[in-house]
Amino acid sequence: MKIPASLSPGRFAAVALAFAAVTTPSLAQAAPAAPADAAAKSEARRAWFEEARFGLFIHWGLYSALEGSWDGRSMPDGTKPNGNSWYAEWILPRMEVPEDKYRAIAKRFDPVNFNADAFVAAAKVSGIKYVALTSKHHDGFALWDSAVSDYDMGATPSKRDLLGELAAACKKHGIKLGFYYSHWQDWDHTGGAKPNFGKPWKPQPTDAEFEKYWKGKALPQVAELIKRYDPDLLWFDTWGGEERKQITSKRRDELIGLIRSLSPKCLINGRICSHAPGNDIDFLEMDDNAYPKEWPGRPWQTPATMQHSWGYHATDYNWLDAGQMIRNLARCASLGGNYLLNVGPKFDGSLPAPAQRRFLEMGGWMAANGDSIRGTARLGTAPWGCWTRAKDDSVRYAHVFNWPSNRSLPLGKLDGKTPKSAALLEFNRPLELSEKDGEWFVALPNHAPDRYDSVIKVSF
Ligand code: FHN
C-alpha cells in the first residue's frame, strides 16, 4: 500500500558521521579502530551476536515461486547471456523473465504453509540464535505492506503480516530478529541499481534517479522496518566495490545515521558499503561462502548456503551435508566469527525437507558440543582442525577434524599454561595428557567419535 505523503524523505535527516572511509575489497573490509564512543556502543549492542556464533539466513520472496526454472529451462542456463548462475533469487534478470509475468506472481502469493512459530521452532533445533529474513531482495518486492510502494505484501491475496508473525515467533522462542534489505540493487524501481552484466539487462540509474529511489523508497522502507518490527539486526547487501557509484560514504552514513537515530540496539553489517564500511558498522560481512584465513581485526560473519542457491531452487541438489556445515561453524568460531547459514523456503512458506534434516543433524551435534561454539572466543586454527576457548581461557576446545593415525593429538605449548585435564566433550570421558619439552599431547581412542568434528575439552 502506498501512502506517499506520510513518509516524506525530508523526515529522514541524516546524522552526519565524520568517520574516515576505508577503501578495501569487501573480503578484507579492514578499517581502523572505531572512535572510543562508537566502539563501546557497538560492543554493548553486539554482545548477543558474538555470544551466538550461529544464525539463520532466510531468502524468501516472489522468486521462490519459480524454483529456479523458467520456460522449461533451469538455472544455470548457458543459453541465456546472463543465465549461468545457480542463484534462483536472480531468476528475473538472468533467465529474462518478462517483468509483467514476474510481478504477477504477487497476485498468487498466499503462503498457506508458513507457520512462523513452527518455522522458528524447526530452525532453532539446529542451534541458531538469530534469523535474517529477506524483507526486500533485489527484485524490489517488499515482504510487508509498505507505505511507500505498491509492490508489496499488501498487493497479494493473503496480505498477511509475515514479518510481524516472524517477529512474534522469534520473541516467543528467544531468537533475535534480523532483516535483509537490498538498499542498493532494486530492479523494480527505475532508480535502483541494476545488475552489472556483460550484456546489460536494464540501464543503470543516473545519480538523480538513484537519489529519488534512495529518498523515496530505500530510506523510508528501512525506517518502516525499524518502527514496525524493531529488529535486532539489519543486513545490507553490496559486493566487490561494485556499489561504489551509488553507495557513497555519504549515503552510507545517511543510512547508518537513520538507523542509529531510530534504534540504539540494531546491528548493521559491513556490506552496507563493501568498499568502505567505515567505523560505525557493528561487524564485517564476508563474501558469500567465503572464510577468512585469520581474524580480520573486527567481529565478522560469513553468509553461507546449504546448496548453491539462496532462494528455493528445486533442482539444485548441491546440498552440503551437515558435517561440512558443522566444520564451517567451528572454523568461524575459531577465528572469532559467526556463521549465517541460509535456507530458502518454498513459495508456500514450508521448509524444504533436506533443510529440515540438516537442522536436526546440526542440532544433534550442537546439543552435545554447543559449549565449544556458543560464547567462545577465538583461538585460531591447528594442523588437525581448529581451536576455540572460554572467554576467561579456563577451558580450551580442540575441534579435531583429522584424527591422528598415531592416536596422539599434539596440542602445542598452550601458551605456557599447564592443563589440568582433557576429555571428549560429548562423552565426558577423561583422556590422558602428557608433556614433552614443553609441548602437550592427548592420548586418543582408536577412532574419531565424530566423523566431522570431535571436540576435546582441555581444562586449566
Ligand atoms: O546477490 C545477492 C544474493 O542473491 C544473496 O542475497 C547474497 C547473500 O549474501 N548476497 C548477494 C550476493 O553476494
Coordinates of C-alpha atoms and ligand atoms in Angstrom, one line a residue:
M1 CA 0.0 0.0 0.0
K2 CA 1.4 3.4 -1.0
I3 CA 0.9 6.4 1.3
P4 CA 3.4 8.8 -0.2
A5 CA 2.6 11.8 2.0
S6 CA 3.1 10.0 5.3
L7 CA 6.8 9.4 5.0
S8 CA 8.4 12.3 3.3
P9 CA 12.1 11.8 2.6
G10 CA 12.8 15.1 4.4
R11 CA 12.0 13.4 7.7
F12 CA 14.9 11.2 7.4
A13 CA 17.6 13.7 8.0
A14 CA 21.0 12.2 8.0
V15 CA 23.1 12.2 11.1
A16 CA 26.4 13.1 9.7
L17 CA 29.1 10.7 10.7
A18 CA 32.6 12.0 10.2
F19 CA 34.4 8.7 10.2
A20 CA 37.0 8.2 7.6
A21 CA 36.2 5.9 4.7
V22 CA 38.4 2.9 4.0
T23 CA 38.8 1.6 0.5
T24 CA 39.5 -2.1 0.7
P25 CA 37.9 -5.1 -1.0
S26 CA 34.8 -6.5 0.7
L27 CA 36.5 -9.6 1.9
A28 CA 39.1 -7.7 3.8
Q29 CA 37.0 -4.8 4.8
A30 CA 39.6 -3.8 7.3
A31 CA 39.2 -0.5 8.9
P32 CA 40.9 1.5 11.6
A33 CA 39.6 1.2 15.1
A34 CA 36.4 3.0 15.7
P35 CA 36.3 6.1 17.9
A36 CA 36.1 5.0 21.5
D37 CA 32.4 6.1 22.0
A38 CA 31.1 4.4 18.9
A39 CA 33.2 1.3 19.6
A40 CA 31.9 1.0 23.1
K41 CA 28.3 1.3 22.0
S42 CA 28.8 -1.2 19.3
E43 CA 30.5 -3.7 21.7
A44 CA 27.5 -3.5 24.0
R45 CA 25.0 -3.7 21.2
R46 CA 26.6 -6.8 19.6
A47 CA 27.3 -8.8 22.8
W48 CA 24.4 -11.2 21.9
F49 CA 25.7 -11.6 18.4
E50 CA 29.2 -12.5 19.5
E51 CA 27.8 -14.9 22.0
A52 CA 25.5 -16.6 19.4
R53 CA 28.0 -17.5 16.7
F54 CA 25.3 -19.2 14.7
G55 CA 22.3 -17.6 12.8
L56 CA 19.9 -18.4 10.1
F57 CA 19.6 -16.5 6.8
I58 CA 16.2 -16.8 5.0
H59 CA 15.8 -16.0 1.3
W60 CA 12.1 -15.9 0.6
G61 CA 10.2 -13.9 -2.0
L62 CA 8.4 -13.9 -5.3
Y63 CA 11.4 -15.8 -6.9
S64 CA 10.6 -18.7 -4.6
A65 CA 7.6 -19.4 -6.8
L66 CA 9.7 -20.2 -9.9
E67 CA 12.0 -22.6 -8.1
G68 CA 15.0 -21.9 -10.3
S69 CA 13.3 -22.6 -13.6
W70 CA 11.6 -20.6 -16.3
D71 CA 10.1 -21.6 -19.6
G72 CA 11.2 -25.2 -19.2
R73 CA 14.8 -24.4 -18.5
S74 CA 16.6 -24.5 -15.2
M75 CA 19.4 -22.3 -13.8
P76 CA 22.2 -22.3 -14.5
D77 CA 21.3 -21.9 -18.2
G78 CA 24.2 -21.3 -20.6
T79 CA 21.8 -20.5 -23.5
K80 CA 20.9 -17.2 -21.9
P81 CA 23.6 -14.4 -21.9
N82 CA 23.4 -13.9 -18.2
G83 CA 21.9 -17.3 -17.2
N84 CA 24.9 -19.0 -15.9
S85 CA 24.2 -18.9 -12.2
W86 CA 22.6 -21.1 -9.6
Y87 CA 21.2 -18.1 -7.7
A88 CA 17.4 -18.7 -8.1
E89 CA 16.6 -15.3 -6.5
W90 CA 18.3 -13.8 -9.6
I91 CA 15.9 -15.6 -12.0
L92 CA 14.2 -12.4 -13.2
P93 CA 17.2 -10.8 -15.0
R94 CA 19.2 -14.0 -15.5
M95 CA 16.5 -16.0 -17.2
E96 CA 15.0 -12.9 -18.8
V97 CA 11.6 -13.5 -17.2
P98 CA 9.1 -10.9 -18.7
E99 CA 8.6 -8.3 -15.9
D100 CA 4.9 -8.3 -16.1
K101 CA 4.8 -12.1 -15.6
Y102 CA 7.3 -11.8 -12.7
R103 CA 5.3 -9.1 -11.0
A104 CA 2.1 -11.1 -11.4
I105 CA 3.5 -13.7 -9.1
A106 CA 2.5 -11.3 -6.3
K107 CA -1.1 -11.9 -7.2
R108 CA -0.8 -15.6 -6.2
F109 CA 1.4 -15.2 -3.1
D110 CA -0.5 -16.9 -0.4
P111 CA 1.9 -18.8 1.8
V112 CA -0.6 -21.1 3.5
N113 CA 2.1 -23.4 4.8
F114 CA 4.1 -20.6 6.5
N115 CA 3.7 -21.1 10.2
A116 CA 6.2 -18.7 11.8
D117 CA 6.1 -20.5 15.1
A118 CA 6.7 -23.9 13.6
F119 CA 9.3 -22.5 11.3
V120 CA 11.3 -20.8 14.0
A121 CA 11.0 -23.9 16.3
A122 CA 12.3 -26.1 13.5
A123 CA 15.2 -23.9 12.8
K124 CA 16.0 -23.3 16.5
V125 CA 16.6 -27.0 16.9
S126 CA 19.9 -26.5 14.9
G127 CA 21.3 -24.2 17.5
I128 CA 20.8 -20.9 15.6
K129 CA 20.2 -17.9 17.9
Y130 CA 19.1 -15.3 15.3
V131 CA 17.5 -15.0 11.9
A132 CA 17.8 -12.6 9.0
L133 CA 14.8 -12.7 6.6
T134 CA 14.9 -11.0 3.2
S135 CA 12.4 -8.2 3.7
K136 CA 13.2 -6.9 0.3
H137 CA 15.6 -8.6 -2.1
H138 CA 17.0 -7.1 -5.3
D139 CA 13.7 -7.7 -7.2
G140 CA 12.2 -4.8 -5.1
F141 CA 9.2 -6.6 -3.7
A142 CA 8.6 -5.8 -0.1
L143 CA 7.6 -8.8 2.0
W144 CA 5.5 -6.5 4.2
D145 CA 2.7 -4.0 3.5
S146 CA 4.9 -0.9 2.8
A147 CA 3.6 2.6 2.9
V148 CA 5.9 3.8 0.1
S149 CA 5.4 1.0 -2.5
D150 CA 2.6 -0.9 -4.1
Y151 CA 4.9 -3.7 -5.0
D152 CA 4.5 -5.4 -1.6
M153 CA 2.7 -7.8 0.6
G154 CA -0.4 -5.6 0.5
A155 CA -0.8 -6.5 -3.2
T156 CA -1.0 -10.2 -2.5
P157 CA -4.2 -12.2 -1.9
S158 CA -3.0 -13.1 1.6
K159 CA -2.0 -9.7 2.8
R160 CA -0.5 -11.4 5.9
D161 CA 1.9 -9.6 8.1
L162 CA 4.7 -12.2 7.6
L163 CA 7.3 -10.1 9.2
G164 CA 5.1 -9.4 12.2
E165 CA 4.4 -13.1 12.5
L166 CA 8.1 -13.9 12.4
A167 CA 8.9 -11.2 14.9
A168 CA 6.3 -12.7 17.4
A169 CA 7.7 -16.2 16.9
C170 CA 11.2 -15.1 17.4
K171 CA 10.2 -13.3 20.6
K172 CA 8.5 -16.4 21.8
H173 CA 11.5 -18.7 21.1
G174 CA 14.1 -16.3 22.3
I175 CA 15.6 -15.8 18.9
K176 CA 16.9 -12.4 17.8
L177 CA 15.2 -10.9 14.8
G178 CA 17.1 -9.6 11.7
F179 CA 16.0 -8.4 8.2
Y180 CA 18.0 -8.4 5.0
Y181 CA 17.2 -5.3 3.0
S182 CA 18.5 -4.7 -0.5
H183 CA 19.3 -1.0 -0.3
W184 CA 21.5 -0.7 -3.4
Q185 CA 20.0 -3.1 -6.0
D186 CA 16.4 -2.6 -6.8
W187 CA 15.3 -4.0 -10.1
D188 CA 11.8 -2.7 -9.9
H189 CA 12.4 1.0 -9.2
T190 CA 14.0 3.0 -12.1
G191 CA 16.4 4.5 -9.6
G192 CA 17.7 1.3 -8.0
A193 CA 21.0 -0.2 -9.1
K194 CA 20.8 -2.9 -11.8
P195 CA 22.9 -6.0 -12.4
N196 CA 26.4 -5.3 -13.7
F197 CA 26.1 -7.9 -16.6
G198 CA 28.2 -8.0 -19.7
K199 CA 25.1 -7.8 -21.7
P200 CA 23.0 -5.2 -19.8
W201 CA 19.5 -6.2 -18.8
K202 CA 18.3 -2.7 -17.8
P203 CA 20.3 0.6 -17.8
Q204 CA 22.0 1.7 -14.6
P205 CA 20.2 4.7 -13.0
T206 CA 21.6 8.2 -13.1
D207 CA 22.6 9.7 -9.8
A208 CA 19.5 11.8 -9.7
E209 CA 17.4 8.7 -10.3
F210 CA 19.2 6.8 -7.6
E211 CA 18.7 9.7 -5.2
K212 CA 15.0 9.6 -5.9
Y213 CA 14.9 5.9 -5.1
W214 CA 17.1 6.4 -2.1
K215 CA 14.9 9.1 -0.5
G216 CA 11.6 7.8 -1.8
K217 CA 11.9 4.1 -1.2
A218 CA 15.1 2.8 0.4
L219 CA 15.4 5.1 3.4
P220 CA 11.6 5.2 4.2
Q221 CA 11.4 1.4 3.9
V222 CA 14.3 0.9 6.3
A223 CA 12.6 3.3 8.7
E224 CA 9.3 1.3 8.4
L225 CA 11.1 -1.9 9.2
I226 CA 12.5 -0.5 12.4
K227 CA 9.4 1.3 13.5
R228 CA 7.1 -1.6 12.8
Y229 CA 9.2 -4.6 13.8
D230 CA 12.0 -3.4 16.0
P231 CA 14.7 -5.6 14.5
D232 CA 17.9 -6.5 16.3
L233 CA 19.9 -6.6 13.1
L234 CA 19.7 -5.2 9.6
W235 CA 21.6 -6.9 6.8
F236 CA 22.5 -4.8 3.8
D237 CA 24.0 -6.1 0.6
T238 CA 26.7 -4.8 -1.7
W239 CA 29.7 -6.6 -3.0
G240 CA 33.1 -6.3 -4.6
G241 CA 33.0 -2.5 -4.5
E242 CA 30.5 -2.6 -7.4
E243 CA 28.3 -0.3 -5.4
R244 CA 30.9 2.5 -5.4
K245 CA 28.9 4.9 -7.7
Q246 CA 25.7 4.7 -5.8
I247 CA 26.6 3.8 -2.3
T248 CA 29.0 6.6 -1.5
S249 CA 30.3 7.1 2.0
K250 CA 27.8 10.0 2.3
R251 CA 24.8 7.7 1.6
R252 CA 26.3 5.0 3.8
D253 CA 26.4 7.4 6.7
E254 CA 23.0 8.8 5.9
L255 CA 21.5 5.3 6.2
I256 CA 23.5 4.4 9.3
G257 CA 22.5 7.7 10.9
L258 CA 18.9 7.0 10.2
I259 CA 19.1 3.5 11.8
R260 CA 21.1 4.8 14.8
S261 CA 18.5 7.6 15.3
L262 CA 15.6 5.1 15.3
S263 CA 17.2 2.2 17.2
P264 CA 20.0 2.1 19.6
K265 CA 20.1 -1.7 19.5
C266 CA 20.0 -2.5 15.8
L267 CA 23.2 -4.1 14.4
I268 CA 24.4 -3.1 11.0
N269 CA 26.6 -5.4 8.8
G270 CA 29.6 -4.3 6.8
R271 CA 28.1 -5.0 3.4
I272 CA 26.2 -1.7 3.8
C273 CA 29.1 -0.4 1.8
S274 CA 31.6 -3.2 0.9
H275 CA 34.3 -0.9 -0.4
A276 CA 34.2 1.4 2.6
P277 CA 32.2 0.0 5.5
G278 CA 33.5 2.8 7.8
N279 CA 33.7 2.7 11.6
D280 CA 30.1 2.7 12.6
I281 CA 29.1 -0.7 11.4
D282 CA 28.9 -3.5 14.0
F283 CA 30.5 -6.3 12.2
L284 CA 32.1 -7.2 8.9
E285 CA 30.3 -9.4 6.4
M286 CA 32.4 -11.8 4.3
D287 CA 31.7 -12.6 0.7
D288 CA 29.2 -15.4 0.0
N289 CA 30.6 -18.7 1.4
A290 CA 34.0 -17.0 2.0
Y291 CA 36.0 -17.7 5.1
P292 CA 38.9 -15.6 6.2
K293 CA 42.2 -17.3 6.9
E294 CA 42.8 -15.2 10.0
W295 CA 40.9 -12.9 12.3
P296 CA 40.0 -9.8 10.2
G297 CA 40.5 -7.4 13.1
R298 CA 36.8 -6.9 13.8
P299 CA 33.8 -9.0 14.6
W300 CA 32.7 -10.8 11.5
Q301 CA 30.3 -13.2 9.8
T302 CA 30.2 -15.5 6.8
P303 CA 26.9 -15.8 5.0
A304 CA 26.7 -19.4 3.7
T305 CA 24.4 -21.5 1.6
M306 CA 23.3 -25.1 2.2
Q307 CA 23.1 -25.6 -1.6
H308 CA 24.4 -23.3 -4.3
S309 CA 21.3 -21.2 -4.4
W310 CA 20.0 -18.8 -1.7
G311 CA 16.4 -18.7 -2.9
Y312 CA 14.5 -22.0 -3.2
H313 CA 15.7 -24.0 -6.2
A314 CA 14.0 -27.3 -6.7
T315 CA 16.8 -28.9 -8.8
D316 CA 19.8 -27.6 -7.0
Y317 CA 20.9 -30.9 -5.5
N318 CA 24.2 -29.5 -4.3
W319 CA 23.4 -29.8 -0.7
L320 CA 26.3 -29.7 1.8
D321 CA 26.0 -32.4 4.4
A322 CA 25.5 -31.3 8.0
G323 CA 29.1 -32.3 8.9
Q324 CA 30.5 -29.8 6.4
M325 CA 28.4 -27.1 8.0
I326 CA 29.5 -28.1 11.5
R327 CA 33.1 -27.7 10.4
N328 CA 32.3 -24.3 8.8
L329 CA 30.6 -23.2 12.1
A330 CA 33.6 -24.4 14.1
R331 CA 36.1 -22.6 11.8
C332 CA 34.1 -19.4 12.0
A333 CA 34.1 -19.6 15.8
S334 CA 37.8 -20.4 15.9
L335 CA 38.5 -17.1 14.2
G336 CA 36.0 -15.1 16.2
G337 CA 33.3 -15.1 13.6
N338 CA 29.7 -16.0 13.1
Y339 CA 28.1 -18.5 10.7
L340 CA 24.9 -17.3 9.0
L341 CA 23.5 -20.4 7.3
N342 CA 20.9 -19.9 4.7
V343 CA 17.6 -21.7 4.0
G344 CA 15.3 -20.9 1.0
P345 CA 11.7 -21.7 2.0
K346 CA 9.3 -22.8 -0.7
F347 CA 6.8 -20.3 -2.1
D348 CA 4.1 -21.7 0.2
G349 CA 6.2 -21.0 3.2
S350 CA 7.2 -24.5 4.0
L351 CA 10.8 -25.6 4.7
P352 CA 12.4 -27.9 2.2
A353 CA 12.8 -31.4 3.7
P354 CA 16.6 -31.5 3.1
A355 CA 17.0 -28.4 5.2
Q356 CA 14.9 -29.7 8.0
R357 CA 17.0 -32.8 8.2
R358 CA 20.2 -30.7 8.3
F359 CA 18.7 -28.6 11.1
L360 CA 18.2 -31.8 13.1
E361 CA 21.6 -33.1 12.4
M362 CA 23.4 -29.9 13.3
G363 CA 21.2 -29.7 16.4
G364 CA 22.3 -33.1 17.5
W365 CA 25.9 -32.1 17.3
M366 CA 25.2 -28.7 19.0
A367 CA 23.3 -30.4 21.8
A368 CA 26.5 -32.4 22.6
N369 CA 29.1 -29.8 21.7
G370 CA 27.4 -26.4 21.8
D371 CA 29.7 -25.3 24.7
S372 CA 32.6 -25.3 22.3
I373 CA 30.8 -22.8 20.0
R374 CA 28.5 -20.5 21.9
G375 CA 30.0 -17.8 23.9
T376 CA 33.5 -18.8 22.9
A377 CA 36.4 -16.7 21.9
R378 CA 38.8 -17.2 19.0
L379 CA 42.0 -19.3 19.3
G380 CA 42.8 -20.0 15.7
T381 CA 43.5 -23.0 13.5
A382 CA 45.6 -26.1 14.1
P383 CA 47.0 -28.7 11.8
W384 CA 44.3 -31.2 12.8
G385 CA 41.4 -28.7 12.9
C386 CA 40.9 -25.6 15.0
W387 CA 40.6 -24.2 18.5
T388 CA 38.0 -22.3 20.5
R389 CA 38.2 -21.3 24.1
A390 CA 36.1 -20.0 27.0
K391 CA 36.4 -16.2 27.3
D392 CA 38.3 -16.4 30.6
D393 CA 40.6 -19.1 29.0
S394 CA 39.8 -21.6 31.7
V395 CA 38.9 -24.1 29.1
R396 CA 40.1 -24.7 25.5
Y397 CA 38.3 -26.8 22.9
A398 CA 40.2 -28.7 20.3
H399 CA 38.0 -29.3 17.3
V400 CA 39.6 -32.3 15.7
F401 CA 38.7 -32.7 12.0
N402 CA 41.6 -35.0 11.1
W403 CA 42.0 -37.8 13.6
P404 CA 45.8 -38.6 14.0
S405 CA 46.5 -42.1 13.0
N406 CA 49.1 -42.4 15.8
R407 CA 46.4 -41.6 18.3
S408 CA 48.3 -38.7 19.8
L409 CA 47.0 -35.2 19.4
P410 CA 49.7 -32.5 19.6
L411 CA 48.2 -29.5 21.5
G412 CA 51.4 -27.4 21.2
K413 CA 52.7 -25.3 24.0
L414 CA 49.4 -23.9 25.2
D415 CA 50.9 -20.5 25.7
G416 CA 52.9 -21.9 28.7
K417 CA 49.8 -22.9 30.6
T418 CA 49.5 -26.2 32.4
P419 CA 46.4 -28.2 31.6
K420 CA 44.6 -29.9 34.5
S421 CA 42.6 -32.4 32.4
A422 CA 41.4 -33.4 29.0
A423 CA 38.1 -35.1 28.0
L424 CA 36.0 -35.9 25.0
L425 CA 33.3 -33.2 25.4
E426 CA 30.4 -35.3 24.2
F427 CA 31.2 -38.3 26.3
N428 CA 32.8 -36.6 29.3
R429 CA 35.4 -39.3 29.3
P430 CA 38.9 -38.3 30.5
L431 CA 41.8 -38.6 28.2
E432 CA 45.4 -38.9 29.2
L433 CA 47.6 -35.8 29.0
S434 CA 51.4 -35.9 28.6
E435 CA 54.1 -33.3 28.2
K436 CA 57.4 -33.4 26.3
D437 CA 59.8 -30.4 26.0
G438 CA 57.0 -28.0 26.9
E439 CA 54.6 -29.5 24.3
W440 CA 51.4 -31.2 25.4
F441 CA 49.8 -34.3 23.9
V442 CA 46.4 -36.0 24.4
A443 CA 46.2 -39.8 24.0
L444 CA 43.2 -40.5 21.8
P445 CA 40.9 -43.5 21.3
N446 CA 41.4 -45.5 18.1
H447 CA 38.6 -43.9 16.1
A448 CA 37.2 -40.4 15.9
P449 CA 33.9 -40.5 17.9
D450 CA 32.6 -37.9 15.5
R451 CA 33.2 -38.2 11.7
Y452 CA 33.4 -34.4 11.3
D453 CA 34.4 -32.6 14.5
S454 CA 35.3 -34.5 17.7
V455 CA 35.7 -31.9 20.4
I456 CA 38.3 -32.3 23.1
K457 CA 37.9 -30.1 26.2
V458 CA 41.1 -29.1 27.8
S459 CA 40.7 -27.6 31.2
F460 CA 43.2 -25.4 33.1
Ligands
FHN1 O1 23.0 -11.0 -4.9 C1 22.9 -11.4 -3.6 C2 22.5 -12.9 -3.4 O2 21.3 -13.1 -4.1 C3 22.3 -13.2 -2.0 O3 21.4 -12.4 -1.4 C4 23.7 -13.0 -1.3 C5 23.7 -13.3 0.2 O4 24.9 -13.0 0.7 N1 24.1 -11.6 -1.4 C6 24.2 -11.1 -2.8 C7 25.4 -11.6 -3.4 O5 26.5 -11.5 -2.6

